[in-house]
N, CA, C and O atoms as a DFTB+ gen file, in Angstrom:
792 C
 N C O
     1  1      40.105     125.297      99.939
     2  2      41.139     126.270     100.328
     3  2      41.979     126.597      99.097
     4  3      42.439     125.706      98.383
     5  1      42.164     127.883      98.870
     6  2      42.991     128.335      97.741
     7  2      44.422     128.522      98.278
     8  3      44.730     129.541      98.896
     9  1      45.296     127.517      98.033
    10  2      46.654     127.526      98.562
    11  2      47.449     128.723      98.020
    12  3      48.188     129.368      98.764
    13  1      47.294     129.014      96.726
    14  2      48.039     130.122      96.118
    15  2      47.690     131.445      96.785
    16  3      48.573     132.275      96.999
    17  1      46.438     131.655      97.115
    18  2      46.035     132.884      97.763
    19  2      46.645     132.978      99.169
    20  3      47.090     134.047      99.589
    21  1      46.661     131.835      99.897
    22  2      47.261     131.846     101.207
    23  2      48.769     132.093     101.147
    24  3      49.299     132.840     101.971
    25  1      49.467     131.483     100.194
    26  2      50.889     131.679     100.051
    27  2      51.186     133.130      99.693
    28  3      52.089     133.734     100.273
    29  1      50.424     133.713      98.726
    30  2      50.710     135.096      98.341
    31  2      50.425     136.056      99.500
    32  3      51.069     137.098      99.612
    33  1      49.485     135.716     100.339
    34  2      49.151     136.579     101.473
    35  2      50.170     136.442     102.600
    36  3      50.582     137.444     103.185
    37  1      50.583     135.208     102.913
    38  2      51.420     134.951     104.080
    39  2      52.907     134.888     103.769
    40  3      53.724     135.099     104.665
    41  1      53.283     134.606     102.532
    42  2      54.703     134.471     102.186
    43  2      55.010     135.353     100.974
    44  3      55.141     134.882      99.844
    45  1      55.118     136.645     101.259
    46  2      55.305     137.610     100.188
    47  2      56.678     137.446      99.518
    48  3      56.824     137.701      98.322
    49  1      57.669     137.023     100.288
    50  2      59.023     136.830      99.730
    51  2      59.012     135.729      98.678
    52  3      59.575     135.905      97.597
    53  1      58.381     134.602      98.974
    54  2      58.294     133.505      98.002
    55  2      57.514     133.922      96.778
    56  3      57.878     133.576      95.655
    57  1      56.446     134.662      96.989
    58  2      55.631     135.112      95.848
    59  2      56.423     136.064      94.965
    60  3      56.343     135.979      93.739
    61  1      57.183     136.964      95.568
    62  2      57.948     137.947      94.808
    63  2      59.112     137.270      94.045
    64  3      59.513     137.735      92.978
    65  1      59.641     136.177      94.604
    66  2      60.789     135.518      93.978
    67  2      60.377     134.513      92.882
    68  3      61.200     134.109      92.060
    69  1      59.125     134.129      92.886
    70  2      58.655     133.094      91.942
    71  2      58.958     133.516      90.500
    72  3      58.664     134.638      90.087
    73  1      59.544     132.599      89.762
    74  2      59.835     132.847      88.352
    75  2      61.207     133.401      88.079
    76  3      61.658     133.367      86.934
    77  1      61.910     133.924      89.111
    78  2      63.265     134.405      88.896
    79  2      64.202     133.223      88.680
    80  3      63.928     132.125      89.163
    81  1      65.320     133.433      87.951
    82  2      66.218     132.330      87.690
    83  2      66.685     131.642      88.990
    84  3      67.127     132.291      89.938
    85  1      66.571     130.327      88.993
    86  2      66.992     129.540      90.156
    87  2      65.896     129.347      91.196
    88  3      66.074     128.590      92.150
    89  1      64.780     130.017      91.023
    90  2      63.663     129.908      91.969
    91  2      62.545     129.132      91.347
    92  3      62.353     129.198      90.133
    93  1      61.795     128.393      92.142
    94  2      60.650     127.613      91.580
    95  2      59.561     128.579      91.094
    96  3      59.512     129.741      91.498
    97  1      58.723     128.083      90.247
    98  2      57.685     128.914      89.639
    99  2      56.595     129.277      90.616
   100  3      55.793     130.163      90.321
   101  1      56.529     128.647      91.745
   102  2      55.511     128.923      92.741
   103  2      54.366     127.935      92.659
   104  3      53.512     127.898      93.544
   105  1      54.341     127.145      91.620
   106  2      53.273     126.142      91.465
   107  2      53.698     124.866      92.151
   108  3      54.866     124.481      92.096
   109  1      52.763     124.216      92.792
   110  2      53.054     122.982      93.501
   111  2      52.713     121.831      92.557
   112  3      51.613     121.282      92.611
   113  1      53.647     121.476      91.707
   114  2      53.423     120.420      90.739
   115  2      54.484     119.335      91.032
   116  3      55.635     119.469      90.614
   117  1      54.104     118.282      91.735
   118  2      55.069     117.321      92.244
   119  2      55.736     116.487      91.167
   120  3      56.780     115.891      91.432
   121  1      55.183     116.418      89.965
   122  2      55.829     115.597      88.949
   123  2      56.570     116.423      87.899
   124  3      56.998     115.871      86.885
   125  1      56.736     117.740      88.114
   126  2      57.386     118.557      87.101
   127  2      58.874     118.178      86.919
   128  3      59.438     118.389      85.846
   129  1      59.490     117.632      87.947
   130  2      60.903     117.247      87.832
   131  2      61.078     116.111      86.834
   132  3      62.176     115.936      86.306
   133  1      60.049     115.344      86.562
   134  2      60.153     114.229      85.613
   135  2      60.463     114.692      84.206
   136  3      61.080     113.971      83.421
   137  1      60.010     115.951      83.883
   138  2      60.270     116.490      82.533
   139  2      61.779     116.691      82.332
   140  3      62.258     116.651      81.199
   141  1      62.517     116.903      83.400
   142  2      63.913     117.206      83.296
   143  2      64.824     116.020      83.658
   144  3      66.030     116.067      83.416
   145  1      64.257     114.983      84.224
   146  2      65.046     113.835      84.673
   147  2      65.579     113.078      83.465
   148  3      64.862     112.931      82.475
   149  1      66.808     112.598      83.518
   150  2      67.348     111.815      82.398
   151  2      66.631     110.475      82.299
   152  3      66.186     109.924      83.306
   153  1      66.524     109.969      81.111
   154  2      65.844     108.688      80.894
   155  2      66.770     107.518      81.069
   156  3      66.318     106.379      81.188
   157  1      68.062     107.779      81.088
   158  2      69.080     106.697      81.245
   159  2      70.210     107.229      82.100
   160  3      70.338     108.438      82.295
   161  1      71.025     106.328      82.605
   162  2      72.168     106.709      83.417
   163  2      73.212     107.291      82.477
   164  3      73.591     106.638      81.505
   165  1      73.704     108.551      82.754
   166  2      74.729     109.126      81.891
   167  2      75.969     108.218      81.852
   168  3      76.286     107.557      82.840
   169  1      76.672     108.189      80.699
   170  2      77.796     107.255      80.538
   171  2      78.881     107.407      81.567
   172  3      79.487     106.409      81.957
   173  1      79.162     108.634      82.035
   174  2      80.258     108.804      83.009
   175  2      79.925     108.202      84.378
   176  3      80.820     107.997      85.198
   177  1      78.633     107.917      84.630
   178  2      78.251     107.350      85.901
   179  2      77.900     105.875      85.807
   180  3      77.502     105.275      86.806
   181  1      78.037     105.280      84.638
   182  2      77.770     103.861      84.487
   183  2      78.957     103.096      85.044
   184  3      80.042     103.651      85.215
   185  1      78.742     101.807      85.328
   186  2      79.807     100.994      85.876
   187  2      80.943     100.882      84.859
   188  3      80.736     101.022      83.654
   189  1      82.120     100.633      85.362
   190  2      83.301     100.555      84.531
   191  2      83.247      99.369      83.585
   192  3      82.540      98.400      83.865
   193  1      83.975      99.414      82.471
   194  2      83.987      98.286      81.558
   195  2      84.370      96.994      82.261
   196  3      85.281      96.991      83.088
   197  1      83.719      95.943      81.962
   198  2      83.999      94.657      82.609
   199  2      83.191      94.433      83.885
   200  3      83.209      93.343      84.457
   201  1      82.488      95.466      84.322
   202  2      81.667      95.332      85.505
   203  2      80.344      94.663      85.131
   204  3      79.778      94.946      84.075
   205  1      79.855      93.778      85.996
   206  2      78.633      93.047      85.686
   207  2      77.411      93.665      86.321
   208  3      76.333      93.071      86.271
   209  1      77.541      94.845      86.920
   210  2      76.453      95.474      87.632
   211  2      75.399      96.013      86.625
   212  3      75.708      96.807      85.737
   213  1      74.167      95.553      86.803
   214  2      73.103      96.046      85.934
   215  2      72.550      97.338      86.519
   216  3      72.904      97.707      87.639
   217  1      71.702      98.018      85.794
   218  2      71.111      99.265      86.312
   219  2      70.304      98.986      87.571
   220  3      70.314      99.795      88.498
   221  1      69.592      97.836      87.621
   222  2      68.812      97.501      88.801
   223  2      69.737      97.201      89.987
   224  3      69.449      97.618      91.109
   225  1      70.843      96.485      89.753
   226  2      71.781      96.225      90.837
   227  2      72.398      97.510      91.341
   228  3      72.664      97.633      92.536
   229  1      72.633      98.468      90.467
   230  2      73.221      99.736      90.865
   231  2      72.222     100.491      91.733
   232  3      72.625     101.134      92.702
   233  1      70.935     100.434      91.415
   234  2      69.929     101.134      92.169
   235  2      69.633     100.485      93.522
   236  3      69.250     101.164      94.474
   237  1      69.812      99.183      93.593
   238  2      69.470      98.454      94.807
   239  2      70.687      97.741      95.390
   240  3      70.786      96.517      95.307
   241  1      71.614      98.497      95.979
   242  2      72.789      97.901      96.560
   243  2      72.407      97.155      97.855
   244  3      71.518      97.610      98.575
   245  1      73.049      96.038      98.159
   246  2      72.675      95.261      99.356
   247  2      72.897      96.040     100.617
   248  3      73.744      96.932     100.667
   249  1      72.125      95.704     101.659
   250  2      72.190      96.379     102.934
   251  2      72.770      95.507     104.014
   252  3      72.133      95.271     105.040
   253  1      74.001      95.016     103.788
   254  2      74.708      94.215     104.767
   255  2      76.191      94.422     104.618
   256  3      76.629      95.160     103.736
   257  1      76.968      93.786     105.461
   258  2      78.430      93.893     105.367
   259  2      78.918      92.953     104.234
   260  3      78.280      91.947     103.924
   261  1      80.043      93.310     103.645
   262  2      80.607      92.489     102.585
   263  2      81.115      91.176     103.166
   264  3      81.199      91.033     104.386
   265  1      81.452      90.225     102.317
   266  2      81.944      88.893     102.735
   267  2      83.216      88.978     103.551
   268  3      83.438      88.134     104.419
   269  1      84.072      89.983     103.301
   270  2      85.322      90.104     104.035
   271  2      85.205      91.077     105.204
   272  3      86.213      91.600     105.679
   273  1      83.954      91.326     105.677
   274  2      83.731      92.224     106.794
   275  2      82.902      91.536     107.858
   276  3      82.260      90.517     107.605
   277  1      82.925      92.114     109.066
   278  2      82.093      91.625     110.159
   279  2      81.406      92.837     110.823
   280  3      81.968      93.931     110.871
   281  1      80.190      92.619     111.328
   282  2      79.385      93.645     111.945
   283  2      79.684      93.700     113.422
   284  3      79.479      92.717     114.134
   285  1      80.170      94.841     113.898
   286  2      80.455      95.055     115.329
   287  2      80.014      96.467     115.704
   288  3      80.463      97.443     115.102
   289  1      79.129      96.573     116.704
   290  2      78.704      97.879     117.174
   291  2      78.014      98.686     116.093
   292  3      78.114      99.913     116.097
   293  1      77.326      98.050     115.175
   294  2      76.574      98.759     114.139
   295  2      77.418      99.187     112.931
   296  3      76.899      99.855     112.036
   297  1      78.694      98.823     112.883
   298  2      79.558      99.162     111.731
   299  2      80.198      97.928     111.150
   300  3      80.368      96.924     111.841
   301  1      80.547      97.997     109.904
   302  2      81.230      96.888     109.215
   303  2      82.723      97.122     109.235
   304  3      83.214      98.135     108.737
   305  1      83.451      96.165     109.824
   306  2      84.910      96.192     109.945
   307  2      85.492      95.055     109.134
   308  3      84.814      94.058     108.884
   309  1      86.742      95.192     108.719
   310  2      87.454      94.071     108.092
   311  2      87.527      92.932     109.085
   312  3      87.687      93.162     110.284
   313  1      87.411      91.690     108.598
   314  2      87.462      90.515     109.511
   315  2      88.836      90.435     110.187
   316  3      89.872      90.583     109.540
   317  1      88.819      90.202     111.485
   318  2      90.050      90.040     112.256
   319  2      90.821      88.809     111.751
   320  3      92.052      88.800     111.734
   321  1      90.083      87.785     111.346
   322  2      90.767      86.567     110.847
   323  2      91.637      86.921     109.660
   324  3      92.721      86.357     109.516
   325  1      91.206      87.830     108.808
   326  2      91.969      88.247     107.664
   327  2      93.116      89.172     108.050
   328  3      94.253      89.007     107.608
   329  1      92.779      90.170     108.905
   330  2      93.766      91.178     109.312
   331  2      94.934      90.614     110.103
   332  3      96.058      91.111     110.022
   333  1      94.641      89.541     110.888
   334  2      95.687      88.935     111.734
   335  2      96.239      87.648     111.131
   336  3      96.964      86.910     111.797
   337  1      95.901      87.380     109.885
   338  2      96.317      86.124     109.205
   339  2      95.899      84.895     109.954
   340  3      96.618      83.896     109.985
   341  1      94.715      84.967     110.568
   342  2      94.135      83.809     111.250
   343  2      94.547      83.608     112.684
   344  3      94.000      82.725     113.345
   345  1      95.499      84.389     113.212
   346  2      95.958      84.173     114.575
   347  2      94.998      84.708     115.640
   348  3      94.922      84.149     116.734
   349  1      94.268      85.777     115.335
   350  2      93.357      86.403     116.285
   351  2      92.026      86.678     115.567
   352  3      91.767      87.817     115.180
   353  1      91.173      85.645     115.383
   354  2      89.993      85.771     114.536
   355  2      88.788      86.484     115.114
   356  3      87.826      86.728     114.386
   357  1      88.799      86.831     116.403
   358  2      87.628      87.393     117.005
   359  2      87.798      88.895     117.278
   360  3      88.767      89.313     117.913
   361  1      86.860      89.686     116.797
   362  2      86.927      91.141     117.009
   363  2      86.262      91.492     118.332
   364  3      85.126      91.091     118.590
   365  1      86.974      92.242     119.171
   366  2      86.447      92.709     120.440
   367  2      86.001      94.183     120.393
   368  3      85.069      94.576     121.096
   369  1      86.659      94.974     119.577
   370  2      86.313      96.372     119.440
   371  2      86.853      96.880     118.108
   372  3      87.375      96.107     117.306
   373  1      86.725      98.165     117.883
   374  2      87.223      98.732     116.626
   375  2      88.739      98.519     116.490
   376  3      89.244      98.424     115.371
   377  1      89.464      98.444     117.601
   378  2      90.893      98.377     117.559
   379  2      91.478      97.043     118.050
   380  3      92.698      96.884     118.093
   381  1      90.624      96.100     118.415
   382  2      91.146      94.891     119.118
   383  2      90.664      93.603     118.483
   384  3      89.473      93.444     118.215
   385  1      91.587      92.679     118.241
   386  2      91.299      91.326     117.797
   387  2      91.857      90.368     118.847
   388  3      92.861      90.678     119.489
   389  1      91.213      89.192     119.034
   390  2      91.561      88.311     120.114
   391  2      91.588      86.852     119.626
   392  3      90.975      86.515     118.614
   393  1      92.312      85.993     120.367
   394  2      92.337      84.565     120.099
   395  2      91.079      83.889     120.531
   396  3      90.665      82.907     119.915
   397  1      90.436      84.394     121.599
   398  2      89.239      83.775     122.170
   399  2      87.999      84.557     121.808
   400  3      88.055      85.764     121.571
   401  1      86.865      83.852     121.766
   402  2      85.612      84.529     121.457
   403  2      84.989      85.234     122.668
   404  3      84.100      86.072     122.516
   405  1      85.463      84.887     123.863
   406  2      84.932      85.497     125.103
   407  2      85.624      86.821     125.365
   408  3      86.852      86.881     125.429
   409  1      84.832      87.899     125.520
   410  2      85.390      89.200     125.747
   411  2      86.178      89.249     127.060
   412  3      87.295      89.766     127.087
   413  1      85.598      88.705     128.169
   414  2      86.303      88.688     129.439
   415  2      87.523      87.774     129.375
   416  3      88.576      88.108     129.917
   417  1      87.390      86.652     128.732
   418  2      88.501      85.743     128.578
   419  2      89.660      86.395     127.847
   420  3      90.827      86.162     128.164
   421  1      89.327      87.197     126.885
   422  2      90.337      87.919     126.108
   423  2      91.025      88.984     126.960
   424  3      92.248      89.122     126.927
   425  1      90.231      89.732     127.722
   426  2      90.798      90.795     128.551
   427  2      91.595      90.247     129.723
   428  3      92.627      90.813     130.083
   429  1      91.131      89.146     130.329
   430  2      91.760      88.640     131.553
   431  2      92.801      87.574     131.305
   432  3      93.389      87.058     132.255
   433  1      93.042      87.234     130.062
   434  2      93.988      86.155     129.756
   435  2      95.413      86.543     130.180
   436  3      95.898      87.641     129.905
   437  1      96.050      85.595     130.854
   438  2      97.441      85.858     131.286
   439  2      98.433      85.507     130.197
   440  3      99.619      85.820     130.302
   441  1      97.943      84.853     129.145
   442  2      98.821      84.460     128.028
   443  2      99.242      85.665     127.235
   444  3      98.393      86.432     126.782
   445  1     100.514      85.852     127.057
   446  2     101.026      86.985     126.322
   447  2     100.662      86.843     124.845
   448  3     100.837      85.779     124.251
   449  1     100.156      87.924     124.264
   450  2      99.787      87.913     122.845
   451  2      98.425      87.378     122.543
   452  3      98.099      87.151     121.378
   453  1      97.576      87.158     123.600
   454  2      96.247      86.630     123.331
   455  2      95.341      87.685     122.708
   456  3      94.279      87.359     122.176
   457  1      95.751      88.931     122.772
   458  2      94.958      90.007     122.207
   459  2      95.870      90.968     121.468
   460  3      96.966      91.283     121.933
   461  1      95.418      91.426     120.330
   462  2      96.166      92.448     119.569
   463  2      95.369      93.731     119.590
   464  3      94.229      93.762     119.128
   465  1      95.958      94.799     120.126
   466  2      95.301      96.095     120.140
   467  2      96.105      97.020     119.235
   468  3      97.325      97.128     119.356
   469  1      95.412      97.672     118.345
   470  2      96.085      98.572     117.417
   471  2      95.297      99.866     117.362
   472  3      94.363     100.014     116.574
   473  1      95.708     100.835     118.246
   474  2      95.060     102.136     118.244
   475  2      95.585     102.967     117.091
   476  3      96.796     103.140     116.951
   477  1      94.702     103.477     116.276
   478  2      95.106     104.260     115.123
   479  2      93.955     105.167     114.716
   480  3      92.864     105.110     115.284
   481  1      94.217     105.994     113.731
   482  2      93.162     106.851     113.182
   483  2      92.116     105.973     112.508
   484  3      92.464     104.926     111.963
   485  1      90.832     106.371     112.529
   486  2      89.849     105.592     111.759
   487  2      90.281     105.480     110.296
   488  3      90.713     106.450     109.674
   489  1      90.147     104.269     109.777
   490  2      90.618     104.029     108.419
   491  2      92.016     103.515     108.362
   492  3      92.591     103.408     107.279
   493  1      92.596     103.184     109.519
   494  2      93.953     102.598     109.535
   495  2      94.034     101.608     110.674
   496  3      93.117     101.538     111.492
   497  1      95.122     100.828     110.751
   498  2      95.242      99.787     111.766
   499  2      94.135      98.752     111.583
   500  3      93.849      98.336     110.461
   501  1      93.517      98.339     112.682
   502  2      92.398      97.400     112.624
   503  2      91.058      98.118     112.463
   504  3      90.033      97.471     112.250
   505  1      91.058      99.424     112.562
   506  2      89.827     100.230     112.470
   507  2      89.530     100.550     110.996
   508  3      89.451     101.713     110.599
   509  1      89.369      99.474     110.195
   510  2      89.145      99.614     108.767
   511  2      87.992      98.692     108.324
   512  3      87.635      97.747     109.028
   513  1      87.430      98.978     107.169
   514  2      86.479      98.064     106.599
   515  2      87.175      97.058     105.729
   516  3      88.405      97.012     105.727
   517  1      86.459      96.260     104.998
   518  2      87.067      95.214     104.176
   519  2      87.892      95.727     103.019
   520  3      88.671      94.976     102.432
   521  1      87.734      97.005     102.679
   522  2      88.499      97.609     101.571
   523  2      89.662      98.463     102.063
   524  3      90.397      99.038     101.260
   525  1      89.833      98.548     103.392
   526  2      90.893      99.377     103.929
   527  2      90.479     100.805     104.193
   528  3      91.333     101.633     104.510
   529  1      89.198     101.130     104.076
   530  2      88.703     102.483     104.342
   531  2      88.062     102.534     105.737
   532  3      88.119     101.548     106.472
   533  1      87.470     103.637     106.100
   534  2      86.840     103.745     107.402
   535  2      85.647     102.793     107.498
   536  3      84.946     102.577     106.509
   537  1      85.416     102.225     108.678
   538  2      84.238     101.337     108.867
   539  2      82.949     102.104     108.524
   540  3      82.886     103.328     108.639
   541  1      81.954     101.368     108.110
   542  2      80.700     101.962     107.620
   543  2      79.510     101.180     108.143
   544  3      79.647     100.010     108.503
   545  1      78.331     101.818     108.191
   546  2      77.117     101.070     108.561
   547  2      76.813     100.014     107.502
   548  3      77.292     100.125     106.373
   549  1      76.039      99.008     107.839
   550  2      75.702      97.969     106.843
   551  2      75.086      98.589     105.603
   552  3      74.335      99.561     105.679
   553  1      75.412      98.024     104.492
   554  2      75.023      98.561     103.197
   555  2      76.314      98.752     102.410
   556  3      77.330      99.176     102.960
   557  1      76.267      98.445     101.158
   558  2      77.505      98.505     100.438
   559  2      77.450      99.486      99.278
   560  3      76.372      99.836      98.797
   561  1      78.585      99.911      98.849
   562  2      78.680     100.743      97.667
   563  2      78.646      99.837      96.430
   564  3      78.798      98.619      96.525
   565  1      78.451     100.445      95.314
   566  2      78.453      99.684      94.056
   567  2      79.858      99.240      93.722
   568  3      80.826      99.661      94.355
   569  1      79.959      98.382      92.717
   570  2      81.245      97.828      92.322
   571  2      82.238      98.890      91.899
   572  3      83.442      98.726      92.097
   573  1      81.754      99.972      91.320
   574  2      82.645     101.057      90.852
   575  2      82.741     102.183      91.843
   576  3      83.173     103.279      91.485
   577  1      82.349     101.947      93.094
   578  2      82.364     102.975      94.141
   579  2      83.167     102.502      95.367
   580  3      83.444     101.313      95.529
   581  1      83.532     103.473      96.225
   582  2      84.223     103.153      97.480
   583  2      83.604     104.000      98.579
   584  3      83.070     105.077      98.315
   585  1      83.675     103.514      99.800
   586  2      83.066     104.149     100.962
   587  2      84.099     104.966     101.723
   588  3      85.182     104.471     102.036
   589  1      83.767     106.205     102.018
   590  2      84.559     107.015     102.933
   591  2      83.604     107.903     103.698
   592  3      82.749     108.563     103.107
   593  1      83.748     107.921     105.021
   594  2      82.877     108.703     105.899
   595  2      81.383     108.394     105.636
   596  3      80.544     109.293     105.583
   597  1      81.099     107.139     105.481
   598  2      79.724     106.632     105.268
   599  2      79.047     107.159     104.020
   600  3      77.818     107.221     103.975
   601  1      79.786     107.530     103.035
   602  2      79.269     107.983     101.743
   603  2      79.943     107.179     100.632
   604  3      81.117     106.825     100.746
   605  1      79.226     106.900      99.588
   606  2      79.776     106.180      98.443
   607  2      80.202     107.158      97.368
   608  3      79.430     108.027      96.963
   609  1      81.429     107.013      96.910
   610  2      81.974     107.864      95.845
   611  2      82.532     106.962      94.764
   612  3      82.915     105.827      95.045
   613  1      82.586     107.444      93.534
   614  2      83.190     106.680      92.470
   615  2      84.653     106.476      92.827
   616  3      85.289     107.369      93.387
   617  1      85.185     105.313      92.507
   618  2      86.546     104.944      92.895
   619  2      87.573     105.940      92.316
   620  3      87.518     106.307      91.142
   621  1      88.503     106.359      93.180
   622  2      89.578     107.275      92.728
   623  2      90.412     106.597      91.638
   624  3      90.914     107.280      90.744
   625  1      90.569     105.294      91.689
   626  2      91.346     104.585      90.651
   627  2      90.717     104.803      89.294
   628  3      91.430     104.934      88.299
   629  1      89.394     104.845      89.228
   630  2      88.713     105.073      87.948
   631  2      88.827     106.532      87.539
   632  3      89.097     106.831      86.376
   633  1      88.624     107.440      88.481
   634  2      88.628     108.878      88.174
   635  2      89.999     109.389      87.754
   636  3      90.113     110.293      86.927
   637  1      91.076     108.774      88.357
   638  2      92.444     109.269      88.067
   639  2      93.246     108.317      87.219
   640  3      94.457     108.480      87.074
   641  1      92.578     107.313      86.650
   642  2      93.267     106.289      85.805
   643  2      94.428     105.658      86.568
   644  3      95.532     105.520      86.040
   645  1      94.163     105.274      87.827
   646  2      95.121     104.604      88.716
   647  2      96.316     105.446      89.149
   648  3      97.242     104.913      89.761
   649  1      96.324     106.745      88.852
   650  2      97.452     107.565      89.283
   651  2      97.349     107.891      90.770
   652  3      98.360     107.912      91.471
   653  1      96.110     108.150      91.265
   654  2      95.852     108.420      92.682
   655  2      94.732     107.472      93.090
   656  3      93.579     107.902      93.127
   657  1      95.008     106.200      93.399
   658  2      93.977     105.187      93.582
   659  2      93.303     105.169      94.946
   660  3      92.291     104.486      95.103
   661  1      93.816     105.886      95.938
   662  2      93.293     105.809      97.295
   663  2      92.481     107.056      97.607
   664  3      92.986     108.171      97.482
   665  1      91.209     106.878      98.019
   666  2      90.399     108.049      98.395
   667  2      90.732     108.466      99.806
   668  3      90.706     107.639     100.718
   669  1      91.047     109.743     100.006
   670  2      91.367     110.232     101.347
   671  2      90.408     111.328     101.811
   672  3      90.536     111.820     102.933
   673  1      89.470     111.711     100.982
   674  2      88.441     112.698     101.323
   675  2      87.383     112.700     100.254
   676  3      87.515     112.026      99.232
   677  1      86.336     113.455     100.487
   678  2      85.237     113.436      99.525
   679  2      85.655     113.889      98.138
   680  3      85.132     113.375      97.149
   681  1      86.574     114.830      98.032
   682  2      87.034     115.324      96.739
   683  2      88.534     115.155      96.571
   684  3      89.139     115.822      95.732
   685  1      89.149     114.267      97.360
   686  2      90.602     114.138      97.335
   687  2      91.010     112.688      97.172
   688  3      90.465     111.799      97.826
   689  1      91.979     112.455      96.289
   690  2      92.526     111.126      96.061
   691  2      94.023     111.185      96.348
   692  3      94.642     112.245      96.257
   693  1      94.599     110.028      96.698
   694  2      95.965     109.958      97.204
   695  2      96.771     108.898      96.430
   696  3      96.213     107.890      95.996
   697  1      98.074     109.127      96.262
   698  2      98.941     108.165      95.571
   699  2      99.249     106.968      96.420
   700  3      99.131     105.837      95.949
   701  1      99.654     107.181      97.704
   702  2     100.011     106.077      98.572
   703  2      99.775     106.464     100.037
   704  3      99.816     107.640     100.398
   705  1      99.527     105.446     100.868
   706  2      99.309     105.661     102.304
   707  2     100.637     105.840     103.027
   708  3     101.629     105.247     102.601
   709  1     100.706     106.606     104.071
   710  2      99.635     107.418     104.644
   711  2      99.413     108.671     103.792
   712  3     100.347     109.230     103.216
   713  1      98.198     109.076     103.734
   714  2      97.830     110.219     102.863
   715  2      98.003     111.554     103.573
   716  3      97.121     112.410     103.498
   717  1      99.113     111.745     104.252
   718  2      99.389     112.998     104.959
   719  2     100.300     113.906     104.167
   720  3     100.343     115.107     104.435
   721  1     101.026     113.381     103.204
   722  2     101.956     114.188     102.399
   723  2     101.157     114.914     101.317
   724  3     100.567     114.258     100.458
   725  1     101.121     116.276     101.333
   726  2     100.345     116.989     100.334
   727  2     100.830     116.765      98.904
   728  3     100.064     116.995      97.969
   729  1     102.059     116.329      98.701
   730  2     102.556     116.065      97.348
   731  2     101.992     114.758      96.789
   732  3     102.104     114.500      95.590
   733  1     101.372     113.911      97.668
   734  2     100.756     112.665      97.218
   735  2      99.262     112.802      97.048
   736  3      98.589     111.809      96.770
   737  1      98.714     114.005      97.205
   738  2      97.276     114.238      97.142
   739  2      96.895     114.992      95.890
   740  3      97.664     115.801      95.369
   741  1      95.687     114.711      95.411
   742  2      95.131     115.496      94.300
   743  2      93.647     115.701      94.605
   744  3      92.919     114.737      94.843
   745  1      93.203     116.953      94.596
   746  2      91.803     117.286      94.836
   747  2      91.184     117.880      93.583
   748  3      91.855     118.508      92.764
   749  1      89.901     117.663      93.466
   750  2      89.180     118.222      92.320
   751  2      87.738     118.493      92.703
   752  3      87.032     117.584      93.141
   753  1      87.285     119.744      92.542
   754  2      85.897     120.109      92.754
   755  2      85.572     120.319      94.225
   756  3      86.410     120.156      95.112
   757  1      84.307     120.690      94.440
   758  2      83.735     120.907      95.765
   759  2      82.370     120.236      95.783
   760  3      81.607     120.345      94.823
   761  1      82.061     119.542      96.876
   762  2      80.759     118.896      96.966
   763  2      80.587     117.781      95.935
   764  3      81.454     116.916      95.812
   765  1      79.485     117.791      95.201
   766  2      79.193     116.764      94.209
   767  2      79.776     117.121      92.851
   768  3      79.096     117.020      91.830
   769  1      81.023     117.535      92.840
   770  2      81.709     117.943      91.609
   771  2      83.091     117.369      91.632
   772  3      83.556     116.989      92.706
   773  1      83.770     117.281      90.539
   774  2      85.146     116.772      90.521
   775  2      85.205     115.354      90.941
   776  3      84.554     114.503      90.336
   777  1      85.996     115.050      92.002
   778  2      86.128     113.678      92.485
   779  2      84.991     113.308      93.453
   780  3      84.908     112.153      93.870
   781  1      84.118     114.249      93.818
   782  2      83.051     114.013      94.803
   783  2      81.795     113.460      94.159
   784  3      80.697     113.872      94.531
   785  1      81.909     112.549      93.215
   786  2      80.722     111.967      92.576
   787  2      80.598     110.485      92.939
   788  3      81.591     109.825      93.247
   789  1      79.396     109.988      92.900
   790  2      79.171     108.592      93.246
   791  2      78.574     107.828      92.119
   792  3      78.322     106.630      92.250
């Protein structure tokens, strides 16, 4: 089968666009991207000075929750034992920590204060991961990255030289929480540009 003949016959738009700037040449060459791929990690994307992450560690981040996190409902949350200073070590939900490990015992307990419920926006209250960001599926970001909305981005502290150390969006960094004051925010770029790099 002559694939080029079929494509030119059935997909005239693709054939007419082949070779124009930004369009593929029309040839199906699966390894042509290797000619343009960098042979090393560009310096701006390498781990920060003092980081012990090797290139292999950067490529193969672990697929579990961090040591200061616990897996509940398929997401990694900050440990209740840490968030409650040890008083309520058992997580019952995204917003609830309890003194007892039994869910029903926690809900039906007549003892005042046996459960702490903290309803808040994701990424605040008890609905946080081990770094204080939104909970994420198992798998971690690299040492020089942070997780927000289940994506890994380079740390705002690195990008802004600690001036805006808290990430509040894919391309936005914040001076201090809560990140609702526009005077405490700084945005740069759109998509995978500016602060939206990993």
